[in-house]
Amino acid sequence: MTEPRKTPSQTGGLSFFEDMHPPAADFRADILAGLSKPQKALPPKYYYDEEGSRLFDAITEQPEYYVTGTELELMRTIGPELRELAGEGALVLEPGAGSSVKIRTLLDALDSPSAYVGMDISGDHVRSACEALAADYPSLEIGALCHDFTQSLDVAALPLSAKAHAGRRLVFFPGSTIGNFELIDALALLKTLRGWLREGDALLIGADMRKASEALEAAYDDEAGVTAAFNLNLIARINRELDGDIDADALQYKAFWNPYRSRVEMYLVARRDMHFTVGGERFVIRKDETIHMENSHKFTLETFQDLAAKAGLRSRKAWVSAREPFSIHWLEPAGEAC
Ligand code: AVJ
């Protein structure tokens, strides 16, 4: 069931807010399942509680974490080309919309975009982010959707104006978020996004690139310890919300570049044998055993384009930043996904 449409005055400047009721995440079940695996692993989507979101923003300001600044600078550089490729009156759709400056950079570059639709699994989050955007872009048609980007989406059914529906659809997926998925899941996600596109529409997506292991390991284990704190915050959240007693001081954050899988892997390593309880269940971690926290895959232009091609997306244009290599791809639907 979808919520009834709200008038703009009720939605703080938004044309609409709709709750597509994404399947509720089960924090307890997911954490207990992760801790019960032979290789303990915690799902990274749970990083982003209030403190976690604050810590992630702080990561993007660390000198070693080149990802956010590099992508933003590249977006600014290619603005005129994006304007050309998108044409007039594009409908911009952003899965996993945050409160980021990247979307503003894109909207500023485009030639009178017809509408923007932000989507996020957290309804409150996407609603306030889109309301803030609406305050800055009062003449732009803006909608917010509580939606899980791994679900399909009928774009034609969104309550947008005829003008917006007539525009070229431009799906914006920045940040190299695609790199946090296992390749098989990244492929599935690209296929899902491909499903939102018609002939002539496009996916604009950021993908971080392979580079020297020193730069990668520094980016994911900054001097100031913010990335370590970001990881340990999930342990604090588990202790707080699931009545856990994990001794966070006995866990050491460790990030390393795995060249064979072309990804940075992030772990918490036990400094000693640990016995703990979470959600009423008992667990043991031996000294030097790890909890796998996250992966961040790094691509070359070819490996990313090959992945996109498998999802039925053809590369129209790709740009690489001048300093730390980061790529932005303009992909268009090509035949069928395999
Ligand atoms: C979510 C893709 C933006 O992998 O670079 C950063 C997540 N984790 N530092 C990344 C992350 C630790 C980040 N992105």
mmCIF file with all atom_site columns, N, CA, C and O in Angstrom, residues 7 18 73 78 101 103 122 158 202 215 252 256 259 288 291 316 328 334:
data_model
loop_
_atom_site.group_PDB
_atom_site.id
_atom_site.type_symbol
_atom_site.label_atom_id
_atom_site.label_alt_id
_atom_site.label_comp_id
_atom_site.label_asym_id
_atom_site.label_entity_id
_atom_site.label_seq_id
_atom_site.pdbx_PDB_ins_code
_atom_site.Cartn_x
_atom_site.Cartn_y
_atom_site.Cartn_z
_atom_site.occupancy
_atom_site.B_iso_or_equiv
_atom_site.pdbx_formal_charge
_atom_site.auth_seq_id
_atom_site.auth_comp_id
_atom_site.auth_asym_id
_atom_site.auth_atom_id
_atom_site.pdbx_PDB_model_num
ATOM 1  N N  . THR A 1 7   ? -0.358 17.177  -0.390  1.00 0.00 ? 7   THR A N  1
ATOM 2  C CA . THR A 1 7   ? -0.220 18.439  -1.121  1.00 0.00 ? 7   THR A CA 1
ATOM 3  C C  . THR A 1 7   ? 1.151  19.011  -0.787  1.00 0.00 ? 7   THR A C  1
ATOM 4  O O  . THR A 1 7   ? 1.702  18.721  0.274   1.00 0.00 ? 7   THR A O  1
ATOM 5  N N  . GLU A 1 18  ? 6.195  9.415   -0.990  1.00 0.00 ? 18  GLU A N  1
ATOM 6  C CA . GLU A 1 18  ? 5.509  8.124   -1.005  1.00 0.00 ? 18  GLU A CA 1
ATOM 7  C C  . GLU A 1 18  ? 6.347  7.086   -0.287  1.00 0.00 ? 18  GLU A C  1
ATOM 8  O O  . GLU A 1 18  ? 7.572  7.024   -0.461  1.00 0.00 ? 18  GLU A O  1
ATOM 9  N N  . GLU A 1 73  ? 35.047 16.896  -7.396  1.00 0.00 ? 73  GLU A N  1
ATOM 10 C CA . GLU A 1 73  ? 35.841 17.727  -8.301  1.00 0.00 ? 73  GLU A CA 1
ATOM 11 C C  . GLU A 1 73  ? 35.649 17.282  -9.749  1.00 0.00 ? 73  GLU A C  1
ATOM 12 O O  . GLU A 1 73  ? 35.496 18.107  -10.659 1.00 0.00 ? 73  GLU A O  1
ATOM 13 N N  . ILE A 1 78  ? 33.296 17.915  -15.332 1.00 0.00 ? 78  ILE A N  1
ATOM 14 C CA . ILE A 1 78  ? 32.568 17.369  -16.483 1.00 0.00 ? 78  ILE A CA 1
ATOM 15 C C  . ILE A 1 78  ? 31.152 17.947  -16.614 1.00 0.00 ? 78  ILE A C  1
ATOM 16 O O  . ILE A 1 78  ? 30.400 17.539  -17.508 1.00 0.00 ? 78  ILE A O  1
ATOM 17 N N  . VAL A 1 101 ? 26.275 17.128  -1.397  1.00 0.00 ? 101 VAL A N  1
ATOM 18 C CA . VAL A 1 101 ? 26.425 18.260  -2.306  1.00 0.00 ? 101 VAL A CA 1
ATOM 19 C C  . VAL A 1 101 ? 26.522 17.782  -3.754  1.00 0.00 ? 101 VAL A C  1
ATOM 20 O O  . VAL A 1 101 ? 26.407 18.572  -4.676  1.00 0.00 ? 101 VAL A O  1
ATOM 21 N N  . ILE A 1 103 ? 24.477 15.934  -5.557  1.00 0.00 ? 103 ILE A N  1
ATOM 22 C CA . ILE A 1 103 ? 23.244 16.094  -6.341  1.00 0.00 ? 103 ILE A CA 1
ATOM 23 C C  . ILE A 1 103 ? 23.049 17.550  -6.731  1.00 0.00 ? 103 ILE A C  1
ATOM 24 O O  . ILE A 1 103 ? 22.610 17.860  -7.845  1.00 0.00 ? 103 ILE A O  1
ATOM 25 N N  . SER A 1 122 ? 15.484 4.732   4.274   1.00 0.00 ? 122 SER A N  1
ATOM 26 C CA . SER A 1 122 ? 14.976 5.449   5.448   1.00 0.00 ? 122 SER A CA 1
ATOM 27 C C  . SER A 1 122 ? 14.079 6.601   4.989   1.00 0.00 ? 122 SER A C  1
ATOM 28 O O  . SER A 1 122 ? 14.552 7.580   4.402   1.00 0.00 ? 122 SER A O  1
ATOM 29 N N  . LEU A 1 158 ? 5.129  6.942   -11.044 1.00 0.00 ? 158 LEU A N  1
ATOM 30 C CA . LEU A 1 158 ? 5.384  7.964   -10.016 1.00 0.00 ? 158 LEU A CA 1
ATOM 31 C C  . LEU A 1 158 ? 4.502  9.186   -10.265 1.00 0.00 ? 158 LEU A C  1
ATOM 32 O O  . LEU A 1 158 ? 4.266  9.559   -11.415 1.00 0.00 ? 158 LEU A O  1
ATOM 33 N N  . ALA A 1 202 ? 19.710 7.146   -19.128 1.00 0.00 ? 202 ALA A N  1
ATOM 34 C CA . ALA A 1 202 ? 21.092 6.846   -18.745 1.00 0.00 ? 202 ALA A CA 1
ATOM 35 C C  . ALA A 1 202 ? 21.263 6.637   -17.248 1.00 0.00 ? 202 ALA A C  1
ATOM 36 O O  . ALA A 1 202 ? 20.468 7.119   -16.442 1.00 0.00 ? 202 ALA A O  1
ATOM 37 N N  . ALA A 1 215 ? 47.982 4.060   -0.871  1.00 0.00 ? 215 ALA A N  1
ATOM 38 C CA . ALA A 1 215 ? 46.931 5.089   -0.893  1.00 0.00 ? 215 ALA A CA 1
ATOM 39 C C  . ALA A 1 215 ? 45.600 4.487   -0.466  1.00 0.00 ? 215 ALA A C  1
ATOM 40 O O  . ALA A 1 215 ? 44.818 5.110   0.265   1.00 0.00 ? 215 ALA A O  1
ATOM 41 N N  . GLN A 1 252 ? 40.541 -4.703  17.329  1.00 0.00 ? 252 GLN A N  1
ATOM 42 C CA . GLN A 1 252 ? 41.385 -3.746  16.619  1.00 0.00 ? 252 GLN A CA 1
ATOM 43 C C  . GLN A 1 252 ? 40.968 -3.661  15.165  1.00 0.00 ? 252 GLN A C  1
ATOM 44 O O  . GLN A 1 252 ? 40.837 -4.677  14.475  1.00 0.00 ? 252 GLN A O  1
ATOM 45 N N  . PHE A 1 256 ? 42.915 -3.841  4.703   1.00 0.00 ? 256 PHE A N  1
ATOM 46 C CA . PHE A 1 256 ? 44.009 -4.138  3.774   1.00 0.00 ? 256 PHE A CA 1
ATOM 47 C C  . PHE A 1 256 ? 43.510 -4.345  2.358   1.00 0.00 ? 256 PHE A C  1
ATOM 48 O O  . PHE A 1 256 ? 42.358 -4.702  2.125   1.00 0.00 ? 256 PHE A O  1
ATOM 49 N N  . PRO A 1 259 ? 44.648 -7.656  -3.594  1.00 0.00 ? 259 PRO A N  1
ATOM 50 C CA . PRO A 1 259 ? 44.779 -7.443  -5.040  1.00 0.00 ? 259 PRO A CA 1
ATOM 51 C C  . PRO A 1 259 ? 44.077 -8.528  -5.852  1.00 0.00 ? 259 PRO A C  1
ATOM 52 O O  . PRO A 1 259 ? 43.650 -8.283  -6.979  1.00 0.00 ? 259 PRO A O  1
ATOM 53 N N  . ASP A 1 288 ? 43.070 -13.189 17.472  1.00 0.00 ? 288 ASP A N  1
ATOM 54 C CA . ASP A 1 288 ? 43.417 -13.051 16.050  1.00 0.00 ? 288 ASP A CA 1
ATOM 55 C C  . ASP A 1 288 ? 42.302 -13.449 15.080  1.00 0.00 ? 288 ASP A C  1
ATOM 56 O O  . ASP A 1 288 ? 42.481 -13.343 13.867  1.00 0.00 ? 288 ASP A O  1
ATOM 57 N N  . ILE A 1 291 ? 36.278 -10.265 12.500  1.00 0.00 ? 291 ILE A N  1
ATOM 58 C CA . ILE A 1 291 ? 34.896 -10.001 12.072  1.00 0.00 ? 291 ILE A CA 1
ATOM 59 C C  . ILE A 1 291 ? 35.006 -9.192  10.782  1.00 0.00 ? 291 ILE A C  1
ATOM 60 O O  . ILE A 1 291 ? 35.597 -8.105  10.770  1.00 0.00 ? 291 ILE A O  1
ATOM 61 N N  . ARG A 1 316 ? 28.665 4.931   -22.796 1.00 0.00 ? 316 ARG A N  1
ATOM 62 C CA . ARG A 1 316 ? 28.646 6.010   -23.789 1.00 0.00 ? 316 ARG A CA 1
ATOM 63 C C  . ARG A 1 316 ? 29.886 6.874   -23.596 1.00 0.00 ? 316 ARG A C  1
ATOM 64 O O  . ARG A 1 316 ? 30.524 7.321   -24.540 1.00 0.00 ? 316 ARG A O  1
ATOM 65 N N  . ILE A 1 328 ? 33.786 8.149   -13.422 1.00 0.00 ? 328 ILE A N  1
ATOM 66 C CA . ILE A 1 328 ? 32.340 8.373   -13.528 1.00 0.00 ? 328 ILE A CA 1
ATOM 67 C C  . ILE A 1 328 ? 31.929 7.877   -14.917 1.00 0.00 ? 328 ILE A C  1
ATOM 68 O O  . ILE A 1 328 ? 32.606 8.167   -15.914 1.00 0.00 ? 328 ILE A O  1
ATOM 69 N N  . ALA A 1 334 ? 21.467 -1.265  -23.322 1.00 0.00 ? 334 ALA A N  1
ATOM 70 C CA . ALA A 1 334 ? 21.894 -1.886  -24.578 1.00 0.00 ? 334 ALA A CA 1
ATOM 71 C C  . ALA A 1 334 ? 21.301 -3.281  -24.600 1.00 0.00 ? 334 ALA A C  1
ATOM 72 O O  . ALA A 1 334 ? 21.721 -4.130  -23.841 1.00 0.00 ? 334 ALA A O  1
#
